[in-house]
Coordinates of C-alpha atoms in Angstrom, one line a residue:
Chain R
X1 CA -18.3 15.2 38.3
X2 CA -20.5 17.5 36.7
X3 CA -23.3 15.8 34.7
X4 CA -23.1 15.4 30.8
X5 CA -26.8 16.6 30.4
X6 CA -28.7 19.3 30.6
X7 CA -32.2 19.1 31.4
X8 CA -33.2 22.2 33.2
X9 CA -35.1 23.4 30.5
X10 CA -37.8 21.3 29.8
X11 CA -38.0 19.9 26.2
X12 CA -35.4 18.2 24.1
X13 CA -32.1 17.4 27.2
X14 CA -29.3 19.7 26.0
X15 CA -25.3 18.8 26.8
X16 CA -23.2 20.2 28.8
X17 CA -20.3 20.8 26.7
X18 CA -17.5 23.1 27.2
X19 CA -15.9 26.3 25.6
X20 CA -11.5 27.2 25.7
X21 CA -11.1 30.8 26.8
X22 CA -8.4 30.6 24.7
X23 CA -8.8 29.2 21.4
X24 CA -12.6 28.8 21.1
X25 CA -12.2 25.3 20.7
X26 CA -15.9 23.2 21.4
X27 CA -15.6 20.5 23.1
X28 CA -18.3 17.6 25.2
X29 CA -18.3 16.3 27.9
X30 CA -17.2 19.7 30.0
X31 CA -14.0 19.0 31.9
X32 CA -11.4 20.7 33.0
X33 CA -8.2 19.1 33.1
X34 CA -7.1 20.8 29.5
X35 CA -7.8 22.1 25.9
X36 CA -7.7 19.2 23.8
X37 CA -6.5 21.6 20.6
X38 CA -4.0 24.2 22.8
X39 CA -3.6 22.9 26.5
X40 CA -4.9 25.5 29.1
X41 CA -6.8 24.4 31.5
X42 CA -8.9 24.5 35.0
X43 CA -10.6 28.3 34.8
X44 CA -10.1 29.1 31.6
X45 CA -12.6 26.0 30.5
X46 CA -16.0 27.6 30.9
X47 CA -19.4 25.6 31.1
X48 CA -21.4 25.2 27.5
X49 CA -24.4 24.3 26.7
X50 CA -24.4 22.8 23.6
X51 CA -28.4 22.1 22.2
X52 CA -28.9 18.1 21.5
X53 CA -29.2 18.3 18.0
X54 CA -27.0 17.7 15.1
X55 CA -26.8 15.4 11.6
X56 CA -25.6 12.0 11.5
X57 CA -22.2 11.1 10.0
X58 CA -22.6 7.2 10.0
X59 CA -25.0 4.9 11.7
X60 CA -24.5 0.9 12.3
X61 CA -26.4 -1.7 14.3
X62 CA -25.1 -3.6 17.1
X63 CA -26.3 -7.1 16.9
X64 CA -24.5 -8.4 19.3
X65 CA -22.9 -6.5 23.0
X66 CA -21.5 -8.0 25.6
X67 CA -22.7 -5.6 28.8
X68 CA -26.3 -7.0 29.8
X69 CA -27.2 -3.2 30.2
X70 CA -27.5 -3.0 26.8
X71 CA -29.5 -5.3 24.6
X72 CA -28.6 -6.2 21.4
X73 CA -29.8 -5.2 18.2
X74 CA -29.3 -1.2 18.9
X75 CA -28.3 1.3 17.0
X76 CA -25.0 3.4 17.2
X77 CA -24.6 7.1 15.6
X78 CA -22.0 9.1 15.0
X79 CA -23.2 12.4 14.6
X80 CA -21.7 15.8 14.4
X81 CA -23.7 18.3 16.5
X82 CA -25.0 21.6 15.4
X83 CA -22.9 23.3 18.2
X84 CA -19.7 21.6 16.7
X85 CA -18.4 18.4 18.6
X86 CA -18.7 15.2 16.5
X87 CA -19.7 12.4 19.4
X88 CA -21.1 8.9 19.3
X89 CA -24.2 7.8 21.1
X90 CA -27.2 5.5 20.8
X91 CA -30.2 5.9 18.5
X92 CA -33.8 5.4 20.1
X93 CA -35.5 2.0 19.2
X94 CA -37.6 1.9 16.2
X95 CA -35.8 5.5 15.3
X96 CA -35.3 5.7 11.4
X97 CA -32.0 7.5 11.0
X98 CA -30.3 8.1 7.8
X99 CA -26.8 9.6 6.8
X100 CA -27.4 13.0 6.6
X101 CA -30.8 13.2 8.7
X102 CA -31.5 15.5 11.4
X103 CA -31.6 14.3 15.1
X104 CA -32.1 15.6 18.3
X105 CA -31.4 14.1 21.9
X106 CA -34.2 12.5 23.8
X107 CA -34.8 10.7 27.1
X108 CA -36.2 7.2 27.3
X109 CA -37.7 5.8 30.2
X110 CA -35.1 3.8 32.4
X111 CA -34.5 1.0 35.2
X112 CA -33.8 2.7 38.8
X113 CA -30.8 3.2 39.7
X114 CA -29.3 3.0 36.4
X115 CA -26.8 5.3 34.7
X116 CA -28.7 8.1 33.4
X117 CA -26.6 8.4 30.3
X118 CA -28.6 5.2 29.4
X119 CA -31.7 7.1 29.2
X120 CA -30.1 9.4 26.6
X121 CA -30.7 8.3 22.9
X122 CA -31.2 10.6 18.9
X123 CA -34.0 10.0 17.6
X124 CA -35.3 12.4 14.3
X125 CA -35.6 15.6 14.4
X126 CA -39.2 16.6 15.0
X127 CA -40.3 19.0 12.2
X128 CA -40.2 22.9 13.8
X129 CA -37.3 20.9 16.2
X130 CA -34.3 23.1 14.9
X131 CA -36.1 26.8 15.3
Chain O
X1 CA 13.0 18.6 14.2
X2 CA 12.6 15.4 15.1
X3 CA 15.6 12.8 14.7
X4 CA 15.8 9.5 12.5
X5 CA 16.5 5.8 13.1
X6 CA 18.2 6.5 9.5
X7 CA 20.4 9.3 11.2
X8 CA 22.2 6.8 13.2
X9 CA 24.0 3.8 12.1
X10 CA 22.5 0.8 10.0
X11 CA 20.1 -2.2 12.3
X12 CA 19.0 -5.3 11.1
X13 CA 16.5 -8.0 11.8
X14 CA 18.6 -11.0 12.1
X15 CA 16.3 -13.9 13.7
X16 CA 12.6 -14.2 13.8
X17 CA 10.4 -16.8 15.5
X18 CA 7.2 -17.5 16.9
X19 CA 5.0 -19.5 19.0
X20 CA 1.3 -20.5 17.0
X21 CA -1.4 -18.2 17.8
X22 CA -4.1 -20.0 18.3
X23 CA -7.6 -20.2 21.3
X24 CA -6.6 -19.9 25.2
X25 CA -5.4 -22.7 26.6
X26 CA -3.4 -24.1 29.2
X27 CA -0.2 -23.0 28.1
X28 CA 1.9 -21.3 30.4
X29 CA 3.0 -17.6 28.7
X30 CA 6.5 -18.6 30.3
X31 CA 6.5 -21.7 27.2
X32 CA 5.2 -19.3 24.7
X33 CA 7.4 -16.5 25.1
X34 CA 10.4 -19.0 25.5
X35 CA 9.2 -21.0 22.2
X36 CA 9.4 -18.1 20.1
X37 CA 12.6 -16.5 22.1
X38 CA 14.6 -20.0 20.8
X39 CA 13.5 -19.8 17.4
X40 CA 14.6 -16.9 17.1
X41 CA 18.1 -17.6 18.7
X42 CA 18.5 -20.2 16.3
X43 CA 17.2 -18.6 13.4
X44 CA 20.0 -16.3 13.8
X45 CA 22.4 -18.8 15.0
X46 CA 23.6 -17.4 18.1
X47 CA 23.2 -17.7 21.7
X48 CA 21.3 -16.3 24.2
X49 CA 24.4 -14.9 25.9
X50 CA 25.2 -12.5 22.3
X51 CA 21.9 -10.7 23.6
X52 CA 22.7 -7.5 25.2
X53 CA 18.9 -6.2 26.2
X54 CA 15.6 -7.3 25.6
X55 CA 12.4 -5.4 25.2
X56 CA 9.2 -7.5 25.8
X57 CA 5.5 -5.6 24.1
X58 CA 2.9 -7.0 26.3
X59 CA -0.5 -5.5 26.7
X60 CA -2.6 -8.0 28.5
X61 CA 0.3 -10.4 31.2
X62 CA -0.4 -7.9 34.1
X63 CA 3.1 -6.2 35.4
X64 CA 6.5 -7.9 35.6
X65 CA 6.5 -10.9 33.8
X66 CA 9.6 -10.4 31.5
X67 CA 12.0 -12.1 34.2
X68 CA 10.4 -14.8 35.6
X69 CA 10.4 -16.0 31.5
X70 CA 13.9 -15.2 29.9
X71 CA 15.8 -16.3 33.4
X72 CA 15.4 -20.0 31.8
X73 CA 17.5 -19.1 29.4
X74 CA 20.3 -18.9 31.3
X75 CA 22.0 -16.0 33.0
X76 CA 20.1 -12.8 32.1
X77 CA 21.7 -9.5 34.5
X78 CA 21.0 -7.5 31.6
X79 CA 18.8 -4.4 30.6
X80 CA 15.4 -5.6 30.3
X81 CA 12.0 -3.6 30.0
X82 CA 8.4 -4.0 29.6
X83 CA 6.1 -2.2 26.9
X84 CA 2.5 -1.5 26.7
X85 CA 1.1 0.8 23.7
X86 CA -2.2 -1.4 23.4
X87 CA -2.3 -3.0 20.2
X88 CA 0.6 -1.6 19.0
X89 CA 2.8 -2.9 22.3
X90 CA 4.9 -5.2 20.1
X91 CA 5.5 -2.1 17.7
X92 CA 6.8 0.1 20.2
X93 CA 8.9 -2.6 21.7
X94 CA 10.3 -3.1 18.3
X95 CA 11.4 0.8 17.5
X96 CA 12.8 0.4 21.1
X97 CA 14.8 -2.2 20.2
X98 CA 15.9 -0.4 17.1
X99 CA 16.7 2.9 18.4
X100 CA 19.0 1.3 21.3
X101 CA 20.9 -0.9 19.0
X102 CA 21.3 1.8 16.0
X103 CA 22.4 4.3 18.8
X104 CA 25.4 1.7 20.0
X105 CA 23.8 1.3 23.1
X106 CA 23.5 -2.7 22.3
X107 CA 24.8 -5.0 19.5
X108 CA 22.0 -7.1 19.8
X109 CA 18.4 -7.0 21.0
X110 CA 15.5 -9.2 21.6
X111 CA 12.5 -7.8 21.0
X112 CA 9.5 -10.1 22.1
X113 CA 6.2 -10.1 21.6
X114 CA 3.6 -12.2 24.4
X115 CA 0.5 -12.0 25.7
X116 CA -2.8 -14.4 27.2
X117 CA -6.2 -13.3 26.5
X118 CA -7.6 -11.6 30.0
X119 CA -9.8 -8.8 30.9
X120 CA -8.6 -5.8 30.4
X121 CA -8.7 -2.9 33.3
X122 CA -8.2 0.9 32.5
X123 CA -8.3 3.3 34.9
X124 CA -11.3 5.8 34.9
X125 CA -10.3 8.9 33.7
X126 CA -13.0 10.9 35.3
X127 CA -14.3 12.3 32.0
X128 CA -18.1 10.5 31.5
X129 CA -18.7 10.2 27.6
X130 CA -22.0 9.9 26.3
X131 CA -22.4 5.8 24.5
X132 CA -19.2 4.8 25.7
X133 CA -20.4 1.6 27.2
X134 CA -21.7 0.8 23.8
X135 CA -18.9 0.9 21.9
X136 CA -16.7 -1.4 21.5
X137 CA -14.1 -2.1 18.7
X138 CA -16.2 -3.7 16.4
X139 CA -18.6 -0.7 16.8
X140 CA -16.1 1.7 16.0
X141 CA -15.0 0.1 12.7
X142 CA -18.5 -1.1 12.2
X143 CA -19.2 3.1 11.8
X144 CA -16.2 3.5 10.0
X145 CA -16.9 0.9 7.1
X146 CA -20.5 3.0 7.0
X147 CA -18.6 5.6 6.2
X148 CA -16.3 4.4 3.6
X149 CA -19.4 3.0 1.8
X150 CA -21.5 6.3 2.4
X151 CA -18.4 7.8 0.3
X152 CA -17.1 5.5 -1.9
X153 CA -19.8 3.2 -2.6
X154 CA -18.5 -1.1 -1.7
X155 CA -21.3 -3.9 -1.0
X156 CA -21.1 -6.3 2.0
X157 CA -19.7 -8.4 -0.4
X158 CA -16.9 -6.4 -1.8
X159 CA -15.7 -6.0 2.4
X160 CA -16.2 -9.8 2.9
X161 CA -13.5 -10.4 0.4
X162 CA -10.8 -8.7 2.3
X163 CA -11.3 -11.9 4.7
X164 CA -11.5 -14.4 2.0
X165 CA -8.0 -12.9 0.7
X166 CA -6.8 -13.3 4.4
X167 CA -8.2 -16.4 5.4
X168 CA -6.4 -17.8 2.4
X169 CA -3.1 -16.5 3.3
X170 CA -3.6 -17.6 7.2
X171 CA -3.9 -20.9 5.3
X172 CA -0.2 -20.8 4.3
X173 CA 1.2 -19.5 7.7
X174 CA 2.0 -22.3 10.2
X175 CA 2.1 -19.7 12.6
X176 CA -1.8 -18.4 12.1
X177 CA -4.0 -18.6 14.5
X178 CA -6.7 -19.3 11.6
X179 CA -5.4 -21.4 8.6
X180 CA -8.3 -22.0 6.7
X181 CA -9.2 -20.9 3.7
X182 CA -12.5 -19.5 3.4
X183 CA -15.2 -18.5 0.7
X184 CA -17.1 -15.5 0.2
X185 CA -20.3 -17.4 1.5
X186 CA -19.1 -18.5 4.6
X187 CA -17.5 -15.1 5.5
X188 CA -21.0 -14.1 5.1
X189 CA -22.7 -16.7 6.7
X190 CA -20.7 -16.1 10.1
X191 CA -22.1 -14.5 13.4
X192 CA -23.5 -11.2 12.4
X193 CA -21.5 -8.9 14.6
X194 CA -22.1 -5.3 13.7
X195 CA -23.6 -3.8 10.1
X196 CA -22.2 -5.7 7.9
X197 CA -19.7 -7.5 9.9
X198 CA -19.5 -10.7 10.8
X199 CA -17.4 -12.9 13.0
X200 CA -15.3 -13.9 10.4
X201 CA -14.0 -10.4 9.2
X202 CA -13.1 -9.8 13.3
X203 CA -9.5 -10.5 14.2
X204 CA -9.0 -13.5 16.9
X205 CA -7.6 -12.4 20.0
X206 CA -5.9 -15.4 21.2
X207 CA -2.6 -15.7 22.5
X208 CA 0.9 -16.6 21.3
X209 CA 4.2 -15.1 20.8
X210 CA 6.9 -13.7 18.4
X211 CA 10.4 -12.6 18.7
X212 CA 13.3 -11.2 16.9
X213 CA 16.3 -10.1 16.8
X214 CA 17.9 -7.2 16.0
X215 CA 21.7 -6.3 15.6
X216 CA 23.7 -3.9 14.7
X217 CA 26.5 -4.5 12.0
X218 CA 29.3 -4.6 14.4
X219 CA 27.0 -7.1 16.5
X220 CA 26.3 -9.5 12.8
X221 CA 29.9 -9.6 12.6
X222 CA 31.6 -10.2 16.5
X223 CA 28.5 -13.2 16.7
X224 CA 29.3 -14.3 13.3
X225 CA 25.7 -13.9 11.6
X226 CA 25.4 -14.7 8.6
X227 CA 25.1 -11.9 6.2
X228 CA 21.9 -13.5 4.6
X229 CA 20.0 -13.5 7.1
X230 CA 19.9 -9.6 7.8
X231 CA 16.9 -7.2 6.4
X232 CA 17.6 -3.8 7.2
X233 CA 15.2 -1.8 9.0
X234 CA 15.2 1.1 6.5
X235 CA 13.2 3.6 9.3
X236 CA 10.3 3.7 12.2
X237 CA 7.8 5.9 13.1
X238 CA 5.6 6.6 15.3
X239 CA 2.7 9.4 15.5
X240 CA 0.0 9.7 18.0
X241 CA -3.8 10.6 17.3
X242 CA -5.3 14.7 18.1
X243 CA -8.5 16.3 18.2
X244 CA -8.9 16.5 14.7
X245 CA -7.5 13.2 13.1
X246 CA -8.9 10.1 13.2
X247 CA -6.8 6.2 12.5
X248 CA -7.0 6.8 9.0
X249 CA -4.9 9.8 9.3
X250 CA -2.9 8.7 12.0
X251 CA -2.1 5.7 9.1
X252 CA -1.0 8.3 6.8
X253 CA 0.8 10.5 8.9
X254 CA 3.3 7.8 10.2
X255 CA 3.2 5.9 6.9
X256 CA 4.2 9.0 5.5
X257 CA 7.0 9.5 7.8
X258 CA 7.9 6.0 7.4
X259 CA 8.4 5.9 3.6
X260 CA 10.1 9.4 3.5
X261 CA 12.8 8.5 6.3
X262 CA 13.6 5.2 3.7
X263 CA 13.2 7.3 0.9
X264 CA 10.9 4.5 -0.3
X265 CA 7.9 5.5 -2.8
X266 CA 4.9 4.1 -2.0
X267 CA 4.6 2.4 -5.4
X268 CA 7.7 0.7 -4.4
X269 CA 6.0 -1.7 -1.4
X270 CA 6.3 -5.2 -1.8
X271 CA 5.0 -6.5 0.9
X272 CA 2.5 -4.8 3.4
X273 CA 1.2 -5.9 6.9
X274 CA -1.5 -4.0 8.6
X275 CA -3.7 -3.5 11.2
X276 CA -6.3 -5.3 9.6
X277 CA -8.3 -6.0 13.1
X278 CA -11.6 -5.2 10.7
X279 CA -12.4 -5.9 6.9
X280 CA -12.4 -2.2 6.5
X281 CA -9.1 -1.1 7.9
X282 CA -8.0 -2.9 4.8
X283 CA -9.1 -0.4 2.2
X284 CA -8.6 2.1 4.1
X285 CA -5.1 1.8 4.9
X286 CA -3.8 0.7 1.6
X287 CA -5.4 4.1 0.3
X288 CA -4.1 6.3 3.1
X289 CA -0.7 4.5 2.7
X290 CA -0.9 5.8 -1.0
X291 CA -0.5 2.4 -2.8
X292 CA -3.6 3.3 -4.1
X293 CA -5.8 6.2 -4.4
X294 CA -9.0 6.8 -2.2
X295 CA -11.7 4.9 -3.2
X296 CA -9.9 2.6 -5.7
X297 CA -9.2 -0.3 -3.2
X298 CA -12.1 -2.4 -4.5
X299 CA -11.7 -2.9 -8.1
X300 CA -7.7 -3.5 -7.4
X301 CA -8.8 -5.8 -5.0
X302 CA -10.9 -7.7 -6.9
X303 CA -8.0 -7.7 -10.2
X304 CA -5.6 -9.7 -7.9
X305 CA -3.2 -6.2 -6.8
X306 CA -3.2 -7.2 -3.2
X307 CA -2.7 -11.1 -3.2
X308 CA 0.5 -12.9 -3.2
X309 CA 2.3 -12.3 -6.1
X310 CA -0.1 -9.3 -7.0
X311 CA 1.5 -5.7 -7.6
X312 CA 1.6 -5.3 -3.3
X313 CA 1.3 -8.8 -1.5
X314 CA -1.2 -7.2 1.8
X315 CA -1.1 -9.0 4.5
X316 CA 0.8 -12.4 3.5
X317 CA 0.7 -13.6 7.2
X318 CA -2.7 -13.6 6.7
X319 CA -2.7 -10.4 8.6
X320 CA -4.8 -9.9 12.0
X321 CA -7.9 -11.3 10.7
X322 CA -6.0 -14.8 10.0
X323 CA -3.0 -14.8 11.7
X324 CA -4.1 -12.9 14.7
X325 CA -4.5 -10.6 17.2
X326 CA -2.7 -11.9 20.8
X327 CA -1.5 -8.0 21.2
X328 CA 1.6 -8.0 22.5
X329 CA 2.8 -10.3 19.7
X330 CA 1.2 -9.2 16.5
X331 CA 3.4 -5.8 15.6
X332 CA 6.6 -8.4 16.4
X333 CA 4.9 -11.0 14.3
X334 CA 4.6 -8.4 11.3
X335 CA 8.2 -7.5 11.4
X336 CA 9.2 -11.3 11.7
X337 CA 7.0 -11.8 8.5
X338 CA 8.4 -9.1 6.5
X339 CA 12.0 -10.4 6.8
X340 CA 11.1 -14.2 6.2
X341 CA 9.6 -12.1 2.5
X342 CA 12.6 -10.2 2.2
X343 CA 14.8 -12.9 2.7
X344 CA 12.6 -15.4 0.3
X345 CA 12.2 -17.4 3.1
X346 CA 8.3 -17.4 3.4
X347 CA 7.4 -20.8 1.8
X348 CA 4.5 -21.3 0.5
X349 CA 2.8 -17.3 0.9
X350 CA 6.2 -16.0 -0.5
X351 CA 5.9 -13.1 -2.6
X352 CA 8.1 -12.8 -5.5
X353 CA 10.4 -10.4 -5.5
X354 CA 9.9 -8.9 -2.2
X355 CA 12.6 -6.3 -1.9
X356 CA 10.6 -3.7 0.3
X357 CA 8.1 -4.3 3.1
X358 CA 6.1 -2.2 4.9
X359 CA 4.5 -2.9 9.0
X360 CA 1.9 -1.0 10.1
X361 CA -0.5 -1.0 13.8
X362 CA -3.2 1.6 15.1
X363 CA -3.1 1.0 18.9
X364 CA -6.6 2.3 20.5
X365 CA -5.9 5.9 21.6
X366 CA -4.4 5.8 19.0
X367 CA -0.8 5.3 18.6
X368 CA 0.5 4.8 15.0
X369 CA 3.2 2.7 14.0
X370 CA 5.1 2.5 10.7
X371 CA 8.3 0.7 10.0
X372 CA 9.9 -0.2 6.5
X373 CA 11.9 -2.8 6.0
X374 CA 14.4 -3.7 2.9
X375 CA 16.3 -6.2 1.6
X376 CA 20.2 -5.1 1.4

């Protein structure tokens, strides 16, 4: 499975998202089983990398979860990314995020072994962030 | 272009009945489904041997468990199949049930609704996401009533009375899984789930059944039904989610089908039971239904529109947040509610007048469901 993030760059982790060959369409994660808008598939679903920045839509915290790998009180995002794709994901502790603010994807430190996806978190944009 | 239940000749619900919802317990799913299955056979007044098919909505029983139920009811060696659409199983069952007995395929049809609280497995799909883990339902409507409020402007308390309007419905429903009424402050005070919401504005999940019966009009008079009993199911239909909609417009699409294909306005609902699994699916169904217009939930709300005997009774069961959630049964406990309105045969939540109802269920991926029902 090819990973969700991006981090070959240094700096903020980018997302590897994915472009149709055929009708544009943005999409994240990358797969290739088919366009979600117009149904072609395998080849013609190219590799995207979609920067991890974008402005939140809605934000509400989680007081209480029932998975031990995440504690309670967090805060959930659903943010629409500069690159297109509108996704959901998990705010860094302490962040202060806002309807309408600016955030960009960062990594927080994890335990081993874990899913790496629970490293990734938005927290706000730093200033000079978007250039 | 898509075909309608309208198209082919006239169905009726003829016999509803239920087992309580109510907390896990002992209680085999064999005496729940069976419970409801004989109300609703005597409801009607007929036998189990008028019934020429049965469709059972189950989301959580595991595979196969139809048979090893309706065989103590006698000889069965007729058509009978399972139906999972998530919350919406009972929904689907439902138009099933319709469609086969409209198209002549079957006078009459059970359509039952049962389910157990248990874990639920779905295959990976091999697509990671990015906070999947973290979501959960109550996230995802815990964004959505962000949303509303970003837009429309409602406080915590304004969404805690869509429980307290619920709560005191579930209070009049022998069937409820909750019948207690509730004030504002103690829908506040509960558990403190998600932003705003709290325990109290979460559906139940427990389990429970409801059945009913549909026929056709050949089928009300070969069994001898009587006449009275019969609500028409005016049309169903059924829309799935894409790329670019979202439940809210997944409610509107199929709501919008649903009330064309009857030729019903939306002004014209009587009664209306939704997928009220969160406070804020309220509002925001009843606006994308069209009984009111977006935004305007709130002060309607707060006038009386929406209660019993209001200008659209909304959830008179006391809807998922009261009534319950048990899956499999809820979209068959709707349509059983609508025609115990439509008949006048709701007690003490009856809603006067009720001529036209209206069911609706989001099932998560999402499946939408809309059917109308009318009194003849």
């Amino acid at each position: 499975m090819t990973s969700v993030l991006d981090r070959s760059l240094g700096g903020p982790p980018g997302l590897v998202g994915g472009i149709c060959g055929g009708c544009g369409f943005v999409f994240l994660p990358y797969q290739r089983y088919g366009c979600e808008r117009c149904g072609r598939y395998g080849d013609e679903l190219r590799v995207h990398r979609l920067a991890g920045r974008g402005t939140v839509l809605a934000a509400t915290v989680v007081k209480l979860h029932a998975d031990p790998r995440r504690t309670a009180p967090f805060t959930v995002l659903r943010l629409r990314l500069d690159d297109g794709p509108v996704v959901r994901a998990v705010a860094a502790d302490g962040a202060e995020v806002a309807v309408g603010g600016r955030v960009e994807a960062i990594m927080v430190p994890i335990p081993e072994g874990a899913d790496e996806l629970l490293g990734l978190r938005f927290a706000p944009e730093l200033p000079g962030g978007g250039v | 272009m898509a075909g309608q239940l309208g198209d082919l000749q006239p169905v009726y619900v003829v016999g509803v009945g239920w087992h309580r919802y109510q907390p896990l317990s002992e209680t085999s799913y064999v005496e729940l489904g069976l419970t409801a299955v004989r109300a609703a056979l005597a409801d009607a007044g007929i036998e189990w041997a008028g019934v020429d098919e049965s469709f059972i909505g189950t989301g959580l029983l595991g595979m196969a468990v139809g048979r090893p139920m309706l065989r103590h009811l006698g000889a069965l060696g007729r058509p009978l199949v399972h139906v999972e659409n998530a919350s919406a199983s009972g929904s689907a069952a439902f138009r099933l049930g319709c469609v086969n007995v409209a198209a002549g395929l079957s006078d009459v049809a059970l359509v039952l609704g049962v389910d157990k609280p248990a874990k639920v497995y779905r295959a990976p799909t091999g697509v990671p996401g990015l906070a999947e883990d973290a979501i959960v339902p109550f996230t995802h409507f815990s964004l959505l009533t962000e949303e509303y409020v970003s837009r429309y402007g409602a406080s915590a308390e304004d969404i805690a009375m869509v429980a307290v309007k619920n709560h005191g419905n579930g209070a009049r429903n022998p069937h409820a899984h909750r019948q207690r009424a509730r004030t504002l402050e103690e829908v506040l005070g509960g558990k403190q789930v998600a932003g705003s919401l709290t325990s109290l504005q979460c559906c139940p999940v427990g389990e429970g059944a409801a059945a009913v019966l549909v026929a056709s009009e050949l089928g009300i008079r070969r069994l001898g039904i009587d006449p009275a009993k019969a609500v028409r199911v005016a049309s169903s239909a059924a829309v799935t989610e894409t790329v670019a909609s979202s439940d809210q417009q997944v409610t509107a699409d199929v709501i919008g089908r649903a009330l064309s294909d009857a030729q019903v306005p939306a002004s014209g609902v009587d009664v209306f039971e939704l997928h009220d699994a969160f406070t804020i699916e309220e509002p925001q169904y009843v606006e994308a239904a069209g009984i009111c217009p977006p935004g305007k939930y709130f002060p309607l709300l707060k006038q009386g529109a929406f209660d019993i005997g209001g200008q659209c009774a909304v959830s008179p069961s006391g809807g998922l947040i009261a009534m319950g959630h048990p899956i499999g049964p809820t979209g068959v406990g709707q349509i059983g509610e609508l025609a115990l309105q439509l008949r006048g045969a709701a007690g003490a939540r009856q809603h006067p007048g009720a001529r036209v109802g209206l069911a609706h269920l989001v099932g998560l991926g999402a499946v939408g469901y809309a059917h109308v029902l009318v009194r003849p």
